[in-house]
Coordinates of N, CA, C and O in Angstrom, one line a residue:
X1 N -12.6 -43.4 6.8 CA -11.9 -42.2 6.9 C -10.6 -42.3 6.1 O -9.8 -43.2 6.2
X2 N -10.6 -41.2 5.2 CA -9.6 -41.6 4.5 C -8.2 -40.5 4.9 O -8.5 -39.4 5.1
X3 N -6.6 -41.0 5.1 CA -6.0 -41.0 5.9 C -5.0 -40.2 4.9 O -4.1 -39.5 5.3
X4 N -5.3 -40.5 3.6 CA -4.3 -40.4 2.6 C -3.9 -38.7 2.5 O -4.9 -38.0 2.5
X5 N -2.7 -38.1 2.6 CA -2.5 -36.6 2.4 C -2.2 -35.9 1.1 O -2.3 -37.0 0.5
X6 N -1.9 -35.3 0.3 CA -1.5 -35.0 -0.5 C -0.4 -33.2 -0.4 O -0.7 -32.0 -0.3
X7 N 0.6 -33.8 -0.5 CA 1.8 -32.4 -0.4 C 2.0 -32.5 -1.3 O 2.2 -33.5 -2.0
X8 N 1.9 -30.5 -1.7 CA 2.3 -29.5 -2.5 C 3.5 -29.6 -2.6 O 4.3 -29.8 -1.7
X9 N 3.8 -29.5 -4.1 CA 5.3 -28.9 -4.0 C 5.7 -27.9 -3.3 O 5.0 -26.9 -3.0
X10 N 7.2 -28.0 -3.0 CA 7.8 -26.5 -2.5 C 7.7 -25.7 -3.5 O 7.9 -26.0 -4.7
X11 N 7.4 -24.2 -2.8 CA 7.6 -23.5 -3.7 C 8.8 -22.7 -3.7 O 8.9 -21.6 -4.2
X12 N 10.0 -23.5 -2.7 CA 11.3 -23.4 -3.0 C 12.1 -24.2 -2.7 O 12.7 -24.3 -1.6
X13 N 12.2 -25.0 -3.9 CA 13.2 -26.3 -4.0 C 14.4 -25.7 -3.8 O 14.6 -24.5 -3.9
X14 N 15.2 -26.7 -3.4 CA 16.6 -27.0 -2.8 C 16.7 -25.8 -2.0 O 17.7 -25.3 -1.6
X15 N 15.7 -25.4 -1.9 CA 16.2 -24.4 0.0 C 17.1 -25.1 1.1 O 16.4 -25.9 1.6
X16 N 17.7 -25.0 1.3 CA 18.9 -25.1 2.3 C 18.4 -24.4 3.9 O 19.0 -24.7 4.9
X17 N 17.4 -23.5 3.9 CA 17.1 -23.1 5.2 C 18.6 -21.7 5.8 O 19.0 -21.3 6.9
X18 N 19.0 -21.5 4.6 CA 19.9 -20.4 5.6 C 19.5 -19.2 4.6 O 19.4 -19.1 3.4
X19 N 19.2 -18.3 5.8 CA 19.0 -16.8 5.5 C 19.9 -16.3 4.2 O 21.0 -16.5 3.9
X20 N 18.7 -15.4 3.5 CA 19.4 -14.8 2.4 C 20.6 -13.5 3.1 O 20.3 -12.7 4.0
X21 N 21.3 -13.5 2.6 CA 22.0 -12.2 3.3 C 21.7 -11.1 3.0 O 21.9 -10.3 3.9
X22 N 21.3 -10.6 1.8 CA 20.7 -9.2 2.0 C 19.8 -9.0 2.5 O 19.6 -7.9 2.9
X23 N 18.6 -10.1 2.7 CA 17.8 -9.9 4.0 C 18.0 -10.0 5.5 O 17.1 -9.8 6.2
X24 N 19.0 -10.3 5.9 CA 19.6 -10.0 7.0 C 20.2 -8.7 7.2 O 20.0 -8.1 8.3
X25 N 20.9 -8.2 6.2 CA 21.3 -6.2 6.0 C 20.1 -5.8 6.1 O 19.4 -5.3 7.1
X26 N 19.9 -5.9 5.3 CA 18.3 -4.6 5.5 C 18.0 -4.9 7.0 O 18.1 -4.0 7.8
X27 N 17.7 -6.3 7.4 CA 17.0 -6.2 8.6 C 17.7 -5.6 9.8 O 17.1 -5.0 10.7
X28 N 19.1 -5.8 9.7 CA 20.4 -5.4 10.4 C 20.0 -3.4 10.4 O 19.8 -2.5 11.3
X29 N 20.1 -3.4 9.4 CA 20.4 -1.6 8.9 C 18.8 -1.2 9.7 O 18.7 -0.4 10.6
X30 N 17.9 -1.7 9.2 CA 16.5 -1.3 10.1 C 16.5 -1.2 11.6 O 16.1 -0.3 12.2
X31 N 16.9 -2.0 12.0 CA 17.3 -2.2 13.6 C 17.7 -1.0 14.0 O 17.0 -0.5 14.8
X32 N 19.0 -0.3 13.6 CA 19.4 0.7 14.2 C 19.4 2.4 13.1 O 20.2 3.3 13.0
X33 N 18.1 2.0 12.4 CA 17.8 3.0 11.5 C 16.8 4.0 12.6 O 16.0 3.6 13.4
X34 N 17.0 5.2 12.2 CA 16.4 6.5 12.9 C 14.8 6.9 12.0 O 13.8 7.4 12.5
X35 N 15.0 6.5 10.8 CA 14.1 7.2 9.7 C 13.7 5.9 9.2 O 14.2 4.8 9.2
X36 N 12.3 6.6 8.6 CA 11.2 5.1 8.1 C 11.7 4.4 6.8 O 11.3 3.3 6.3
X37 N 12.6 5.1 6.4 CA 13.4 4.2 4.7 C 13.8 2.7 5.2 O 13.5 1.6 4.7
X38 N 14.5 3.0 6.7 CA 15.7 1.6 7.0 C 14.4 0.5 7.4 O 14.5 -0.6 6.9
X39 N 13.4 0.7 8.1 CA 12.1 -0.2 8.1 C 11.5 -0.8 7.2 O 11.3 -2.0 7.2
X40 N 11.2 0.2 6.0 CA 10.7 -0.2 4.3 C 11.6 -1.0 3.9 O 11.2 -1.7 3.0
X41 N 12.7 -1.0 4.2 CA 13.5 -1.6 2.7 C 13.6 -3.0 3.5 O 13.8 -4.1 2.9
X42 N 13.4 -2.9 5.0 CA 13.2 -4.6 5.4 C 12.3 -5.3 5.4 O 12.3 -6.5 5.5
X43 N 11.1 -4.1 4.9 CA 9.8 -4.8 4.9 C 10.0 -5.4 3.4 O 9.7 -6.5 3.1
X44 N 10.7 -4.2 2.6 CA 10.4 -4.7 1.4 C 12.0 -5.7 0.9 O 12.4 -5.5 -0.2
X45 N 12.7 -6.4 1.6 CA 13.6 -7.1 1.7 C 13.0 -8.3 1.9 O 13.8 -9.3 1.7
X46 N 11.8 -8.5 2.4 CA 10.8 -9.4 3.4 C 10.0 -9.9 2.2 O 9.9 -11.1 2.1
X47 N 9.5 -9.1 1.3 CA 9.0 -9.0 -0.2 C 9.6 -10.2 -0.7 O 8.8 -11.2 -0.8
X48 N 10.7 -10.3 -1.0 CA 11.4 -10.9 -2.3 C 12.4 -12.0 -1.8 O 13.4 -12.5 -2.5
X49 N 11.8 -12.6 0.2 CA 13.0 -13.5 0.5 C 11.6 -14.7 1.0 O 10.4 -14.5 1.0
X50 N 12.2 -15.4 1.3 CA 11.6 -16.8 2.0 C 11.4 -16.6 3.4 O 12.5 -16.5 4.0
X51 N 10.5 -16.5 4.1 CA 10.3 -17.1 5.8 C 9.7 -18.4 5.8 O 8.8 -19.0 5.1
X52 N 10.5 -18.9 7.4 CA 10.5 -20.0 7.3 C 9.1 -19.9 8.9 O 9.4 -19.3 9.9
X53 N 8.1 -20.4 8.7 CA 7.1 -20.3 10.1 C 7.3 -21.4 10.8 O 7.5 -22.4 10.1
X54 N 7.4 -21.6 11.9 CA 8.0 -22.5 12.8 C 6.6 -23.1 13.3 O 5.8 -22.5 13.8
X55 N 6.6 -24.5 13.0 CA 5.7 -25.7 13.9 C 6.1 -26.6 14.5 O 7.1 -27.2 14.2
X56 N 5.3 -27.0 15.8 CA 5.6 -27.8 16.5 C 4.7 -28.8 17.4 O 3.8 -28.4 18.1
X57 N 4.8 -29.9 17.3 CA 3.6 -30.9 17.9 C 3.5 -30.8 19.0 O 4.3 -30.5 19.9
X58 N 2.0 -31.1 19.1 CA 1.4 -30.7 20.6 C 0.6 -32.1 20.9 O -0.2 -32.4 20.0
X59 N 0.8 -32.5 21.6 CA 0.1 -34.1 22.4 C -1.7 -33.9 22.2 O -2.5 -33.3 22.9
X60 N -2.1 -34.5 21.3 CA -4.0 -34.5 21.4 C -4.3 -35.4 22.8 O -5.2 -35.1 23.6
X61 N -3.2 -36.6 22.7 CA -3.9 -37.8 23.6 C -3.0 -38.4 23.8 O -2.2 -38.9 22.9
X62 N -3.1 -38.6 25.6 CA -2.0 -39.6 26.2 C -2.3 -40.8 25.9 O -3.3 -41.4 25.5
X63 N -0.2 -41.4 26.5 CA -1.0 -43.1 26.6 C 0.0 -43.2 27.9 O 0.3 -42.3 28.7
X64 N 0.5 -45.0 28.0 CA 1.3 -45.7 28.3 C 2.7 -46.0 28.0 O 2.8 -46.1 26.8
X65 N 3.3 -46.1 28.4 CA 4.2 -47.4 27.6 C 4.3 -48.6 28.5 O 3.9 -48.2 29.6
X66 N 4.7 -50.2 28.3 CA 4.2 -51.1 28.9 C 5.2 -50.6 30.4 O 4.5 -50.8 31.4
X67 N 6.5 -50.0 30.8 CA 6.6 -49.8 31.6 C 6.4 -48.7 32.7 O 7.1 -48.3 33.7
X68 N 4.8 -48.0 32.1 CA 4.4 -47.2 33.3 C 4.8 -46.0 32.4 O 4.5 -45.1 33.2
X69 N 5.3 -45.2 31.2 CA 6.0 -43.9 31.2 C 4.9 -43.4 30.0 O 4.9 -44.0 28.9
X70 N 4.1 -42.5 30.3 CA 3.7 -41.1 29.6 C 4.5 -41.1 28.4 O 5.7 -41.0 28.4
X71 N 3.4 -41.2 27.1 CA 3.8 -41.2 25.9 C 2.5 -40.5 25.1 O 1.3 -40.7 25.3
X72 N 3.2 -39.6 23.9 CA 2.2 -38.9 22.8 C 1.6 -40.1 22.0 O 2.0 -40.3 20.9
X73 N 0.5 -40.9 22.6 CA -0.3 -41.3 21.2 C -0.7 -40.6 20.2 O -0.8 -41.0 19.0
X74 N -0.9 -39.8 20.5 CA -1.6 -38.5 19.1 C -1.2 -36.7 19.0 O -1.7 -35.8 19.7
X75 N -0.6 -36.5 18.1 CA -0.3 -35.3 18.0 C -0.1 -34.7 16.8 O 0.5 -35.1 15.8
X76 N -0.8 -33.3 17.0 CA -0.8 -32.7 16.1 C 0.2 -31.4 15.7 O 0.7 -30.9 16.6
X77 N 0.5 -31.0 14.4 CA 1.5 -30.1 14.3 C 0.7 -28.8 14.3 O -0.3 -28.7 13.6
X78 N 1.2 -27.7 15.3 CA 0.9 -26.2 15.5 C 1.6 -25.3 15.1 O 2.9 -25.4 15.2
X79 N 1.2 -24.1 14.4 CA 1.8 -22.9 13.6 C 2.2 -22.2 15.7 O 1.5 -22.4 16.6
X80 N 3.3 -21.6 15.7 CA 3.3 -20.6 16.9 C 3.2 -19.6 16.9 O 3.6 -18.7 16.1
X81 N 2.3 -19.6 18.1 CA 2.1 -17.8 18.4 C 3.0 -17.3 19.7 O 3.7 -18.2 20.3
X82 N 3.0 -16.1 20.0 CA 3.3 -15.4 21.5 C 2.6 -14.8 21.6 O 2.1 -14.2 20.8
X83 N 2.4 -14.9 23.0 CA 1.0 -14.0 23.5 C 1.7 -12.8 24.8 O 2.0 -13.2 25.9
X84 N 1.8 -11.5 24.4 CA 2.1 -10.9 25.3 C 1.1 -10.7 26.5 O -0.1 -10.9 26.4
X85 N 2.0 -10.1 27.7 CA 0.9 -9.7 29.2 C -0.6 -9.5 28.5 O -1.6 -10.2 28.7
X86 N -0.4 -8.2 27.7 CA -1.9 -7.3 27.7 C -2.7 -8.7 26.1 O -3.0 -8.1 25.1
X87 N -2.8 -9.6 26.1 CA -3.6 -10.1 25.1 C -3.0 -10.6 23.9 O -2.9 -11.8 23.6
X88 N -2.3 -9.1 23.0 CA -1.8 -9.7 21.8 C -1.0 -10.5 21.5 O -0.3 -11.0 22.5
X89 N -0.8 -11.2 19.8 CA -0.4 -12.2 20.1 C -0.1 -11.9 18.7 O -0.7 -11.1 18.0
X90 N 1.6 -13.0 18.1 CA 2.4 -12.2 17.2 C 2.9 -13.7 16.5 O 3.6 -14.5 17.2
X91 N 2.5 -14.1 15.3 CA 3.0 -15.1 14.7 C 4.2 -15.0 14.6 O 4.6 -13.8 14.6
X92 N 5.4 -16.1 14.6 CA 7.1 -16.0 13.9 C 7.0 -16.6 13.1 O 6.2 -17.5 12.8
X93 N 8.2 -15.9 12.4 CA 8.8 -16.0 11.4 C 9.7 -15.9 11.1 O 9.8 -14.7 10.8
X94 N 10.9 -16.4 10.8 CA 12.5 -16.6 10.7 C 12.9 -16.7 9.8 O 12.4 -17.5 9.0
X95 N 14.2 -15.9 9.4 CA 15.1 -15.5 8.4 C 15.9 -17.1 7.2 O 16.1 -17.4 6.0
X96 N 16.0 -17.6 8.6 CA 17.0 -18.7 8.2 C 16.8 -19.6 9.6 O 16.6 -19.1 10.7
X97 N 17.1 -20.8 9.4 CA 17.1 -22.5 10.3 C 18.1 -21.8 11.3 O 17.6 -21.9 12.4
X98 N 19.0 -21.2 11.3 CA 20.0 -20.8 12.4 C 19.1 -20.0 13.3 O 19.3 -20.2 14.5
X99 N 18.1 -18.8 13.0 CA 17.6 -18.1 13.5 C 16.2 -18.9 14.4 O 15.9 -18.7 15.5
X100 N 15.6 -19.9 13.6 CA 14.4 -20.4 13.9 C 15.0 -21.8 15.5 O 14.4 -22.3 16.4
X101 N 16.2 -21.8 14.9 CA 16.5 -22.9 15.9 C 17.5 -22.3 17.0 O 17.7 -22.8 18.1
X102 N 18.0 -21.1 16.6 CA 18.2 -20.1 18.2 C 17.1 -20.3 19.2 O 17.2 -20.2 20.4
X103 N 16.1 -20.4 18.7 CA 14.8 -19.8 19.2 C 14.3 -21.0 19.9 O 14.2 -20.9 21.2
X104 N 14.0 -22.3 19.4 CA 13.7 -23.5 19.6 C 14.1 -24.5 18.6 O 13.8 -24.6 17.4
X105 N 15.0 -25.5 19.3 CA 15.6 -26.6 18.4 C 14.4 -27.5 17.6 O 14.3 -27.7 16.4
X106 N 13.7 -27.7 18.4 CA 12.8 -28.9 17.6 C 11.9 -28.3 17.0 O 10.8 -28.8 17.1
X107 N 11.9 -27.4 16.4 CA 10.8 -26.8 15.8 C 11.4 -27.0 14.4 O 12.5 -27.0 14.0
X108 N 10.1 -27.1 13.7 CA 10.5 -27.7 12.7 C 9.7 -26.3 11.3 O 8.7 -25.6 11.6
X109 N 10.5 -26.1 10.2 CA 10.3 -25.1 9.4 C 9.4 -25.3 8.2 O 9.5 -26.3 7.5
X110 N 8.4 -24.3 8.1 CA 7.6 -24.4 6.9 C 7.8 -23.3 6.2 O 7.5 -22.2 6.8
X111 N 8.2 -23.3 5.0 CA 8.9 -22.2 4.2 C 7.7 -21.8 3.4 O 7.1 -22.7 2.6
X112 N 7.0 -20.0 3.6 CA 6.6 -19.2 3.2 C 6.9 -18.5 2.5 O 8.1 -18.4 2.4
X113 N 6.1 -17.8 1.8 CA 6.8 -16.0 1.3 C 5.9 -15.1 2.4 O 4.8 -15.6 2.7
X114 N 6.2 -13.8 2.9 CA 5.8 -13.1 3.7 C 4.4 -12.5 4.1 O 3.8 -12.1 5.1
X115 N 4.1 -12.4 2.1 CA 2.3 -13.1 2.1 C 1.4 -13.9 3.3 O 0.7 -13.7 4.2
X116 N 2.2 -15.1 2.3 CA 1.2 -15.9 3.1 C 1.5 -16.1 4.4 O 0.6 -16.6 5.1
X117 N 2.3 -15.8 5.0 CA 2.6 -15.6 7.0 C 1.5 -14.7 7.2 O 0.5 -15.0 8.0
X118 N 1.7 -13.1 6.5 CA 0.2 -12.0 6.9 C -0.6 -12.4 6.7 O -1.5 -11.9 7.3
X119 N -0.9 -13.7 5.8 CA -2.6 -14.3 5.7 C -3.0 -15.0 6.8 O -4.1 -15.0 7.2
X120 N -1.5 -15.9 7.4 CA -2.0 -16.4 8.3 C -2.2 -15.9 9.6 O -3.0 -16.1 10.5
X121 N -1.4 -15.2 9.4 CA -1.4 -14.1 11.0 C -2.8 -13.3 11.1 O -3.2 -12.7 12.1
X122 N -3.5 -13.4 9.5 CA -4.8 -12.2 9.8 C -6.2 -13.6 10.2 O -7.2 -13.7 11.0
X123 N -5.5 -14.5 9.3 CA -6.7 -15.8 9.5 C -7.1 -16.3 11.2 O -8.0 -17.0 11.7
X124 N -5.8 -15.7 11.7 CA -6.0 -16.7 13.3 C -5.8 -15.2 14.3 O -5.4 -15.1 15.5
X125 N -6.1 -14.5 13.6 CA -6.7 -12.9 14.6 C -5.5 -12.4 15.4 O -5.6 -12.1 16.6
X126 N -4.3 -12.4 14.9 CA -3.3 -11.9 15.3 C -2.8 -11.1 14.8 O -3.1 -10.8 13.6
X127 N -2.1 -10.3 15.6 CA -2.1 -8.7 15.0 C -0.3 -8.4 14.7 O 0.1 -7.3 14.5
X128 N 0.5 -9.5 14.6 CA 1.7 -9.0 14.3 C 2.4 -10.2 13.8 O 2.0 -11.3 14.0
X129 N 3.6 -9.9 12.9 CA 4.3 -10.5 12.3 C 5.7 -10.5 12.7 O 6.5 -9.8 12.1
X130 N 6.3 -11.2 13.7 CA 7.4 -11.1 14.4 C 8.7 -12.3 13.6 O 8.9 -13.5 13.6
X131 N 9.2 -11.0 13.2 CA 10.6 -12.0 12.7 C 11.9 -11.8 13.1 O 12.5 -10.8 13.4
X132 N 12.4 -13.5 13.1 CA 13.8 -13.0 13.8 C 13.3 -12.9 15.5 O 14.0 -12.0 16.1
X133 N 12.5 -13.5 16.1 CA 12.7 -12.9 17.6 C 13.8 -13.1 18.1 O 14.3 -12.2 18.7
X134 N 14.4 -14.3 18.0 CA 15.9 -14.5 18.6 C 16.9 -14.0 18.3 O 17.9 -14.3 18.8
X135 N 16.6 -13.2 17.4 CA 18.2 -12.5 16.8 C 18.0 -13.4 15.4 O 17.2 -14.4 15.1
X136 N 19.1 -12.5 14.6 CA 20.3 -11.8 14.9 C 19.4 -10.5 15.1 O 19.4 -10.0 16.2
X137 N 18.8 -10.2 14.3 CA 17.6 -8.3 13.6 C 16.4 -8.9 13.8 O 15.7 -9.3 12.8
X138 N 16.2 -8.9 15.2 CA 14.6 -8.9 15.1 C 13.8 -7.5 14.6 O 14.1 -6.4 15.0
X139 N 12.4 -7.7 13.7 CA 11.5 -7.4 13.0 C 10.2 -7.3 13.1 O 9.4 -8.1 12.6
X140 N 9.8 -6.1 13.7 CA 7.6 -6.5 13.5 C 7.1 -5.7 12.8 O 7.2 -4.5 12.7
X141 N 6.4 -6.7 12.3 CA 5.4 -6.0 11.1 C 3.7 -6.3 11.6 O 3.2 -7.3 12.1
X142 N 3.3 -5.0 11.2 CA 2.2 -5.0 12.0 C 0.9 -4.0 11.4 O 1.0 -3.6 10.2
X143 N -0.1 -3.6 12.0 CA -0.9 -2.4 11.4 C -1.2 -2.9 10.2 O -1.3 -4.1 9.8
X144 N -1.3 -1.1 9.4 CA -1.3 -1.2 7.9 C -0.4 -2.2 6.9 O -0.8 -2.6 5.8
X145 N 0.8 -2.3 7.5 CA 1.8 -2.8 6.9 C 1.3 -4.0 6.4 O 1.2 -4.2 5.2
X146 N 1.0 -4.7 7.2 CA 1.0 -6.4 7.8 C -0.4 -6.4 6.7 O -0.5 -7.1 5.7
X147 N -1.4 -5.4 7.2 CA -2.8 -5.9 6.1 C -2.3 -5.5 4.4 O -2.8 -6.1 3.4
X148 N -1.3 -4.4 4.2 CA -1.0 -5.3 3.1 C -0.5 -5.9 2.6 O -0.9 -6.6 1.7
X149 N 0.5 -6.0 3.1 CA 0.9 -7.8 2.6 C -0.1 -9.1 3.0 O -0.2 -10.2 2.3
X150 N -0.8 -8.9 4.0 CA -1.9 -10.3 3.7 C -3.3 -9.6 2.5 O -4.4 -10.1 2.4
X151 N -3.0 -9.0 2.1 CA -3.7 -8.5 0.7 C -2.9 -9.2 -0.2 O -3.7 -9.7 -1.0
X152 N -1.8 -9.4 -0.6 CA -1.3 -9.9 -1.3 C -0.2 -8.9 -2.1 O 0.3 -9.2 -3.1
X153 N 0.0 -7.9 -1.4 CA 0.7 -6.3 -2.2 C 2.1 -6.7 -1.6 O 2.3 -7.4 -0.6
X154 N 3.1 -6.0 -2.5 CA 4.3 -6.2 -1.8 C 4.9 -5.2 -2.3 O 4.9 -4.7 -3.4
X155 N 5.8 -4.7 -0.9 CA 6.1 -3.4 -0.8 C 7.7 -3.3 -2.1 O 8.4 -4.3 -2.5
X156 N 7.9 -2.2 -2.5 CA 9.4 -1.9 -3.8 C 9.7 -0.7 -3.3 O 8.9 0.0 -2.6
X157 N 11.6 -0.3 -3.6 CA 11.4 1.1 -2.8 C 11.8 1.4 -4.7 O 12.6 0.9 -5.5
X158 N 11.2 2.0 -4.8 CA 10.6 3.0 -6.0 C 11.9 4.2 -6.7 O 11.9 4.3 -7.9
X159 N 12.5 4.6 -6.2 CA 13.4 5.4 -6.1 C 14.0 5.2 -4.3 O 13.5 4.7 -3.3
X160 N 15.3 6.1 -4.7 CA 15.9 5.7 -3.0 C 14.9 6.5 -1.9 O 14.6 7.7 -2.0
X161 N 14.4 5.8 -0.8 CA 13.9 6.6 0.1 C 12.7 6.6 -0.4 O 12.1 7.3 0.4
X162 N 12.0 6.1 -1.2 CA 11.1 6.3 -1.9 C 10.0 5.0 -2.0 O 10.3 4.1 -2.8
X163 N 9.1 4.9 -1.5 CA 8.7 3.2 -1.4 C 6.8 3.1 -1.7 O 6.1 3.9 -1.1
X164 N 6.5 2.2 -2.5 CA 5.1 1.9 -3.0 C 4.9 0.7 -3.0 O 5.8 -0.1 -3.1
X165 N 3.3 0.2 -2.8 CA 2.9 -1.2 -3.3 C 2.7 -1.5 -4.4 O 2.3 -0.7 -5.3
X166 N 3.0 -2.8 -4.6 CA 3.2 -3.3 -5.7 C 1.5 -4.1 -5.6 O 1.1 -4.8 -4.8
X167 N 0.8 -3.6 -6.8 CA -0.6 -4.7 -6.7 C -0.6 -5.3 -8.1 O -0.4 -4.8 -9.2
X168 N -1.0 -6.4 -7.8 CA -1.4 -7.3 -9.0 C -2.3 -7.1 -9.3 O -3.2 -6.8 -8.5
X169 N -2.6 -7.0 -11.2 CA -3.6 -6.2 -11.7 C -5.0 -6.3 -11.7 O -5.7 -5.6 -12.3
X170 N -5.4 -7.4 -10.8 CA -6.5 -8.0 -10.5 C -7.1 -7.3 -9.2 O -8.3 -7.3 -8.9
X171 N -6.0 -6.7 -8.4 CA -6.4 -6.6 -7.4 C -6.5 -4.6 -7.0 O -6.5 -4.2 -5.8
X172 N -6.6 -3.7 -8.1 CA -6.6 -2.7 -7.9 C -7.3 -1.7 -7.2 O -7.0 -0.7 -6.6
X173 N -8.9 -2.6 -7.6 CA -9.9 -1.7 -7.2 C -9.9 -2.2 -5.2 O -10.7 -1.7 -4.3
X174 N -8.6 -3.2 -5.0 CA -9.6 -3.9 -3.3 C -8.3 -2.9 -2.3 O -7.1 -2.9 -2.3
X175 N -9.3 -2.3 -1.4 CA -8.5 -1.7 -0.4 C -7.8 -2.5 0.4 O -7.1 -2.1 1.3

């Protein structure tokens, strides 16, 4: 069995892990927005910034240690979900390392674009895209929204107030 892994480059070097700040405004301005513009422009603020998806190891198999104490022989790293009361269940996704470690310290960050979070969120039958749960501007993206961006489309506001997907020319004819 071969043991050997191979990692991708980042596809954003020298990230530092702290939130961009205009995606924290938009997200901020959305929060206590009345009309669907202040939502769009976080969605599409979400477009053009970095999330970071939070993992965290889960024990496959116990052991020992020689004096008697429960230890992780094997463990594997997990994408997180939340599962509310009624079933659903809502991937995170965080702005910046301050937001993801409000949330939970040891959790450790895998930097996305908002794409590929909706891919993963549609791949493991989850129906929401929750960013920021801890603060500062928490964020869900969900429905229509969420399937297009795991389509690969990303939302532009077009004129003010005014907002469309952006599709790559390959992908015109796919709903």
């Amino acid at each position: 069995m071969d043991h050997e892994r191979q990692l991708a480059p980042s596809p954003f070097p020298g990230d530092g892990g702290l939130a961009d700040p205009a995606t924290r405004r938009a997200l901020a301005a959305a929060l206590g927005a009345t009309d669907p513009a202040g939502y769009l422009r976080a969605v599409a603020a979400l477009c053009t910034a970095r999330l970071l998806v939070p993992v965290v190891a889960t024990a496959t198999r116990l052991g020992q240690t020689v004096g008697g104490l429960a230890s992780d022989k094997e463990a594997e790293m997990s994408v997180v979900m939340l599962q509310a009361a009624d079933g659903r269940r809502a991937l995170l996704g965080f702005t910046g390392l301050d937001a993801m470690h409000a949330w939970q310290a040891d959790a450790r960050p895998v930097a996305v674009t908002v794409d590929k979070a909706a891919q993963t969120a549609q791949a493991e039958g989850v129906t929401t895209l929750l960013v920021d749960f801890a603060g500062p501007h928490p964020l869900v993206v969900d429905g229509e929204v969420l399937a297009s961006l795991a389509a690969g489309r990303r939302l532009v506001e077009t004129a003010p107030g005014e907002f469309g997907w952006l599709v790559a020319s390959g992908d015109a004819g796919t709903p």
